[in-house]
């Protein structure tokens, strides 16, 4: 089961959603099962592991899956065990660290046995720690961990036992007290729109857009104020988002549609966002192509980025196509949108929602 779950994640990183599915089904066929049988097996194992009060089954499953996942995502990373920093190889650094963790060890004697001076140890330790702190893809930390486990297998067993104990001690879901939800108010959203952090402002604008269609429904003055506050931030998000906030940009485009903001200003912002998204997507796809079939960690990150930008591009393309079909004659200005309440903003919002539901059904 751990092998199958690991393969599922590996193929998804390699081919993306939903293209990985046929590859996974072919993999299952080599195991003599179909998707339905695999699902039943997983549910059965899940129930069995949950029923194990010792936590050992879950701990063993997690350990096995982790090892397989490391191989799937780091298997093609070059061996760095003999690479030296500060005069100390990664292998020796891991070995000394692992052996030093044993009870009663004389560290000075340990260094002497391995022919390492204290000065080299200090320089090497600092150099490797610095390298690992800058290792955003976890290449070094992963190999260090594997070497450490090699030289201190008791540590691995202890960690697995600790994991099992934590699982065994976890409270039953029914016995956990649910924390009361903190209500997010219109006032809170308006306050966060003044934040110096763009992401905070953009998410506040998104939540305020939802409030306009729910809590403020029927309050024309409140809707007008909220529109005037949130629409500029939604437009700003489309123009200034980055790869960390691409989902915020997609949400901003949806919000503009649902709020009836489909005139020239909104269309221009969406068009610019689409062009930038297409360009970035092409760049990421080009970087991904040479490593698609390699077991390296960059594949996971780039595939995730491809998925995010593909979703953005497809959504914006469909929005612009629908706006062009409709003529794009809606008013842009928040003030004008507020005046449109006389015609019944609720009905316009409902119509926009129906339109968006039809659009999104294309991608489900």
Coordinates of C-alpha atoms in Angstrom, one line a residue:
X1 CA 0.0 0.0 0.0
X2 CA 2.8 2.4 0.8
X3 CA 4.4 1.6 -2.6
X4 CA 1.2 2.3 -4.4
X5 CA 0.6 5.6 -2.6
X6 CA 4.1 6.7 -3.3
X7 CA 3.7 5.8 -7.0
X8 CA 0.5 7.8 -7.2
X9 CA 2.3 10.9 -5.9
X10 CA 5.3 10.3 -8.2
X11 CA 3.2 10.0 -11.3
X12 CA 1.2 13.1 -10.3
X13 CA 4.4 15.1 -10.0
X14 CA 5.6 13.7 -13.3
X15 CA 2.5 14.2 -15.4
X16 CA 0.3 16.6 -13.4
X17 CA -3.5 16.7 -12.9
X18 CA -5.4 15.0 -14.5
X19 CA -2.9 13.6 -17.1
X20 CA -1.3 11.3 -14.5
X21 CA -4.5 9.2 -14.1
X22 CA -4.0 6.8 -17.1
X23 CA -0.4 6.2 -16.1
X24 CA -1.5 5.3 -12.6
X25 CA -4.2 3.0 -13.8
X26 CA -1.6 1.2 -16.0
X27 CA 0.6 0.9 -12.9
X28 CA -2.3 -0.6 -10.9
X29 CA -2.9 -3.1 -13.7
X30 CA 0.7 -4.4 -13.3
X31 CA -0.3 -5.2 -9.7
X32 CA -3.3 -7.1 -10.8
X33 CA -5.9 -4.6 -9.5
X34 CA -8.1 -1.8 -10.8
X35 CA -8.9 1.6 -9.3
X36 CA -11.9 0.2 -7.5
X37 CA -10.0 -2.6 -5.9
X38 CA -7.2 -0.3 -4.9
X39 CA -9.7 2.1 -3.2
X40 CA -11.3 -0.8 -1.3
X41 CA -7.8 -2.0 -0.2
X42 CA -6.8 1.5 1.0
X43 CA -10.1 1.9 2.9
X44 CA -9.5 -1.5 4.5
X45 CA -6.0 -0.7 5.5
X46 CA -7.0 2.7 6.8
X47 CA -9.6 1.1 9.0
X48 CA -7.2 -1.5 10.3
X49 CA -4.5 1.1 11.0
X50 CA -6.9 3.3 12.9
X51 CA -8.0 0.3 15.0
X52 CA -4.4 -0.4 16.0
X53 CA -4.3 1.3 19.4
X54 CA -0.5 1.0 19.6
X55 CA 0.0 3.2 16.6
X56 CA 2.6 0.8 15.2
X57 CA 0.8 0.1 11.9
X58 CA 0.5 3.8 11.0
X59 CA 4.1 4.4 12.1
X60 CA 5.4 1.6 9.9
X61 CA 3.3 2.7 7.0
X62 CA 4.5 6.3 7.3
X63 CA 8.1 5.1 7.5
X64 CA 7.8 2.9 4.4
X65 CA 6.0 5.6 2.4
X66 CA 8.6 8.2 3.4
X67 CA 11.5 6.0 2.2
X68 CA 9.8 5.3 -1.1
X69 CA 8.9 9.0 -1.5
X70 CA 12.5 10.0 -0.9
X71 CA 13.5 7.6 -3.7
X72 CA 10.8 8.9 -6.0
X73 CA 11.7 12.5 -5.6
X74 CA 15.4 12.4 -4.8
X75 CA 16.7 9.2 -6.4
X76 CA 18.4 11.0 -9.3
X77 CA 20.1 13.7 -7.2
X78 CA 23.9 13.4 -7.4
X79 CA 25.6 11.7 -4.5
X80 CA 27.1 14.4 -2.2
X81 CA 28.5 12.2 0.5
X82 CA 32.1 12.8 -0.5
X83 CA 31.6 16.5 -1.1
X84 CA 33.7 18.5 1.4
X85 CA 32.9 21.9 3.0
X86 CA 35.1 23.4 5.6
X87 CA 37.5 20.4 5.2
X88 CA 34.7 17.9 6.2
X89 CA 32.8 15.6 3.9
X90 CA 29.1 15.3 4.2
X91 CA 29.5 11.6 5.0
X92 CA 32.0 12.4 7.8
X93 CA 29.8 15.2 9.2
X94 CA 26.8 12.9 9.4
X95 CA 28.9 10.0 10.8
X96 CA 30.4 12.1 13.6
X97 CA 27.0 13.7 14.4
X98 CA 25.4 10.2 14.6
X99 CA 28.1 8.7 16.7
X100 CA 28.3 11.7 19.0
X101 CA 24.6 11.2 19.8
X102 CA 25.4 7.8 21.4
X103 CA 25.3 8.0 25.2
X104 CA 28.6 8.3 27.0
X105 CA 30.6 9.3 24.0
X106 CA 33.9 11.1 24.5
X107 CA 33.7 13.6 21.6
X108 CA 37.4 14.5 21.6
X109 CA 38.3 10.8 21.4
X110 CA 35.7 10.4 18.7
X111 CA 37.3 13.1 16.6
X112 CA 40.8 11.6 17.2
X113 CA 39.6 8.1 16.1
X114 CA 38.4 9.6 12.8
X115 CA 41.5 11.8 12.3
X116 CA 39.5 15.0 12.4
X117 CA 40.8 18.1 14.3
X118 CA 38.4 20.2 16.4
X119 CA 39.1 23.2 14.0
X120 CA 38.1 21.1 11.0
X121 CA 35.0 19.9 12.8
X122 CA 33.9 23.4 13.7
X123 CA 34.6 24.8 10.3
X124 CA 32.9 21.8 8.6
X125 CA 29.9 21.8 10.9
X126 CA 29.3 25.6 10.3
X127 CA 29.8 25.2 6.5
X128 CA 27.4 22.3 6.2
X129 CA 24.8 23.9 8.5
X130 CA 24.9 27.1 6.4
X131 CA 24.6 25.1 3.2
X132 CA 21.6 23.2 4.5
X133 CA 19.9 26.4 5.7
X134 CA 20.2 27.7 2.0
X135 CA 19.1 24.3 0.5
X136 CA 15.5 25.2 -0.5
X137 CA 15.1 21.9 -2.4
X138 CA 16.3 19.9 0.6
X139 CA 18.9 18.0 -1.4
X140 CA 21.6 18.2 1.2
X141 CA 19.3 17.8 4.2
X142 CA 17.8 14.6 2.7
X143 CA 21.2 13.0 2.0
X144 CA 22.4 14.1 5.4
X145 CA 19.4 12.4 7.0
X146 CA 20.0 9.2 5.1
X147 CA 23.6 9.1 6.1
X148 CA 22.8 9.9 9.8
X149 CA 20.3 7.0 9.8
X150 CA 23.0 4.7 8.3
X151 CA 25.4 5.5 11.2
X152 CA 22.8 5.6 13.9
X153 CA 20.0 3.0 13.1
X154 CA 18.9 3.1 16.8
X155 CA 17.8 6.7 16.2
X156 CA 15.5 5.6 13.3
X157 CA 13.9 3.0 15.5
X158 CA 13.5 5.5 18.3
X159 CA 11.9 8.0 16.0
X160 CA 9.5 5.3 14.7
X161 CA 8.6 4.4 18.2
X162 CA 8.0 8.0 19.1
X163 CA 5.7 8.4 16.1
X164 CA 3.8 5.4 17.0
X165 CA 3.3 6.7 20.6
X166 CA 2.1 10.1 19.2
X167 CA -0.4 8.3 17.0
X168 CA -1.6 6.1 19.9
X169 CA -2.1 9.1 22.1
X170 CA -4.0 11.2 19.6
X171 CA -7.5 12.0 20.8
X172 CA -10.5 10.5 19.1
X173 CA -12.0 12.9 16.6
X174 CA -15.3 12.8 18.5
X175 CA -13.7 13.8 21.7
X176 CA -11.9 16.8 20.3
X177 CA -13.6 20.1 21.2
X178 CA -14.1 22.3 18.1
X179 CA -12.7 25.8 18.5
X180 CA -15.4 28.4 17.8
X181 CA -15.0 30.1 14.5
X182 CA -14.0 33.7 14.6
X183 CA -16.4 35.7 12.5
X184 CA -14.7 37.7 9.8
X185 CA -16.6 41.0 9.5
X186 CA -17.0 43.7 6.9
X187 CA -15.2 46.0 9.3
X188 CA -12.3 43.6 9.6
X189 CA -12.0 43.3 5.8
X190 CA -12.1 47.1 5.4
X191 CA -9.3 47.4 8.0
X192 CA -7.1 44.8 6.3
X193 CA -7.5 46.6 3.0
X194 CA -5.1 49.2 4.5
X195 CA -2.4 46.6 5.3
X196 CA 1.1 47.3 3.9
X197 CA 1.2 43.6 2.8
X198 CA -0.3 43.1 -0.7
X199 CA -1.4 39.6 -0.1
X200 CA -3.3 40.6 3.0
X201 CA -5.1 43.4 1.1
X202 CA -5.9 41.1 -1.8
X203 CA -7.4 38.4 0.4
X204 CA -9.3 40.9 2.4
X205 CA -10.7 42.2 -0.9
X206 CA -11.8 38.7 -1.9
X207 CA -13.5 38.2 1.4
X208 CA -15.2 41.6 1.2
X209 CA -16.4 40.7 -2.3
X210 CA -18.1 37.7 -0.8
X211 CA -19.7 39.9 1.9
X212 CA -21.1 42.2 -0.7
X213 CA -23.0 39.2 -2.1
X214 CA -24.2 37.9 1.2
X215 CA -24.1 40.0 4.4
X216 CA -24.5 43.3 2.6
X217 CA -27.2 42.2 0.2
X218 CA -30.0 44.7 0.4
X219 CA -27.7 47.4 2.0
X220 CA -27.1 49.6 -1.0
X221 CA -25.0 52.1 0.8
X222 CA -22.9 49.4 2.4
X223 CA -22.4 47.6 -1.0
X224 CA -21.4 50.9 -2.6
X225 CA -18.8 51.5 0.1
X226 CA -17.4 48.0 -0.1
X227 CA -17.3 48.0 -3.9
X228 CA -15.3 51.2 -3.9
X229 CA -12.9 49.7 -1.4
X230 CA -12.4 46.2 -2.8
X231 CA -12.5 46.6 -6.6
X232 CA -9.2 48.6 -6.8
X233 CA -7.4 45.8 -4.8
X234 CA -8.8 43.1 -7.0
X235 CA -7.5 44.9 -10.0
X236 CA -4.2 45.5 -8.3
X237 CA -3.9 41.7 -7.5
X238 CA -4.4 40.9 -11.2
X239 CA -1.6 43.3 -12.2
X240 CA 0.9 42.5 -9.4
X241 CA 0.5 38.9 -8.2
X242 CA 3.4 36.5 -8.3
X243 CA 3.7 32.7 -8.2
X244 CA 2.9 32.6 -4.5
X245 CA -0.3 34.5 -5.0
X246 CA -1.5 33.2 -8.4
X247 CA -4.6 31.7 -6.8
X248 CA -5.4 35.1 -5.4
X249 CA -5.3 36.5 -8.9
X250 CA -7.7 33.8 -10.2
X251 CA -10.0 34.5 -7.3
X252 CA -9.9 38.3 -8.0
X253 CA -11.0 37.7 -11.6
X254 CA -13.9 35.5 -10.4
X255 CA -14.8 38.2 -7.9
X256 CA -14.9 40.9 -10.6
X257 CA -17.3 38.8 -12.6
X258 CA -19.6 38.1 -9.7
X259 CA -19.6 41.8 -8.7
X260 CA -20.6 42.8 -12.3
X261 CA -17.2 44.5 -12.9
X262 CA -16.8 43.5 -16.5
X263 CA -16.1 46.7 -18.3
X264 CA -13.0 48.0 -20.0
X265 CA -10.9 48.5 -16.8
X266 CA -11.5 45.0 -15.5
X267 CA -11.1 43.5 -19.0
X268 CA -7.8 45.3 -19.4
X269 CA -6.5 44.0 -16.1
X270 CA -7.6 40.5 -16.9
X271 CA -6.0 40.6 -20.3
X272 CA -2.7 41.8 -18.9
X273 CA -2.8 39.1 -16.3
X274 CA -3.6 36.5 -18.9
X275 CA -0.7 37.5 -21.1
X276 CA 1.7 37.5 -18.2
X277 CA 0.3 34.2 -17.0
X278 CA 0.8 32.6 -20.5
X279 CA 4.4 33.8 -20.6
X280 CA 5.2 32.5 -17.1
X281 CA 3.5 29.2 -17.8
X282 CA 5.6 28.7 -21.0
X283 CA 8.8 29.5 -19.0
X284 CA 8.0 27.0 -16.3
X285 CA 7.0 24.3 -18.8
X286 CA 10.3 24.8 -20.6
X287 CA 12.2 24.4 -17.3
X288 CA 10.1 21.3 -16.4
X289 CA 10.6 19.4 -19.6
X290 CA 14.2 18.3 -19.1
X291 CA 13.5 16.9 -15.6
X292 CA 10.0 15.5 -16.1
X293 CA 11.3 11.9 -16.0
X294 CA 14.0 12.5 -13.4
X295 CA 13.5 11.8 -9.7
X296 CA 14.6 15.3 -8.4
X297 CA 12.7 17.6 -6.0
X298 CA 12.5 20.5 -8.5
X299 CA 9.9 18.4 -10.4
X300 CA 7.4 18.6 -7.6
X301 CA 7.7 22.4 -7.3
X302 CA 7.6 23.1 -11.0
X303 CA 4.6 20.7 -11.5
X304 CA 2.7 22.6 -8.8
X305 CA 3.5 25.9 -10.5
X306 CA 2.4 24.5 -13.8
X307 CA -0.9 23.4 -12.3
X308 CA -1.5 26.8 -10.7
X309 CA -0.8 28.8 -13.9
X310 CA -2.6 26.4 -16.1
X311 CA -5.7 27.0 -13.9
X312 CA -5.2 30.7 -14.0
X313 CA -4.8 30.9 -17.8
X314 CA -7.7 28.6 -18.6
X315 CA -10.0 30.6 -16.3
X316 CA -9.0 33.9 -17.7
X317 CA -9.3 32.7 -21.2
X318 CA -12.9 31.6 -20.6
X319 CA -13.8 34.8 -18.8
X320 CA -12.6 36.9 -21.7
X321 CA -14.3 34.7 -24.3
X322 CA -17.6 35.1 -22.4
X323 CA -17.1 38.9 -22.0
X324 CA -16.4 39.2 -25.7
X325 CA -19.6 37.2 -26.5
X326 CA -21.6 39.4 -24.2
X327 CA -20.2 42.7 -25.5
X328 CA -18.5 43.7 -22.3
X329 CA -20.8 46.7 -21.7
X330 CA -20.9 46.5 -17.9
X331 CA -19.9 49.6 -16.0
X332 CA -16.5 49.7 -14.4
X333 CA -16.7 52.3 -11.7
X334 CA -17.6 51.2 -8.2
X335 CA -19.8 54.2 -7.9
X336 CA -21.7 53.2 -11.0
X337 CA -22.0 49.7 -9.7
X338 CA -23.5 51.1 -6.5
X339 CA -26.0 53.1 -8.5
X340 CA -26.9 49.9 -10.3
X341 CA -28.4 48.6 -7.1
X342 CA -31.6 50.5 -8.1
X343 CA -32.0 47.9 -10.8
X344 CA -31.5 45.1 -8.3
X345 CA -27.9 44.2 -7.5
X346 CA -29.0 40.9 -6.1
X347 CA -30.4 39.6 -9.4
X348 CA -27.2 40.7 -11.2
X349 CA -25.0 38.9 -8.7
X350 CA -27.1 35.8 -9.0
X351 CA -26.8 35.9 -12.8
X352 CA -23.0 36.3 -12.5
X353 CA -22.9 33.3 -10.2
X354 CA -24.8 31.2 -12.7
X355 CA -22.4 32.2 -15.4
X356 CA -19.4 31.4 -13.3
X357 CA -20.9 28.0 -12.3
X358 CA -21.2 27.2 -16.0
X359 CA -17.6 28.4 -16.7
X360 CA -16.1 26.4 -13.8
X361 CA -18.0 23.2 -14.8
X362 CA -15.7 23.1 -17.8
X363 CA -12.7 22.4 -15.6
X364 CA -14.3 19.9 -13.2

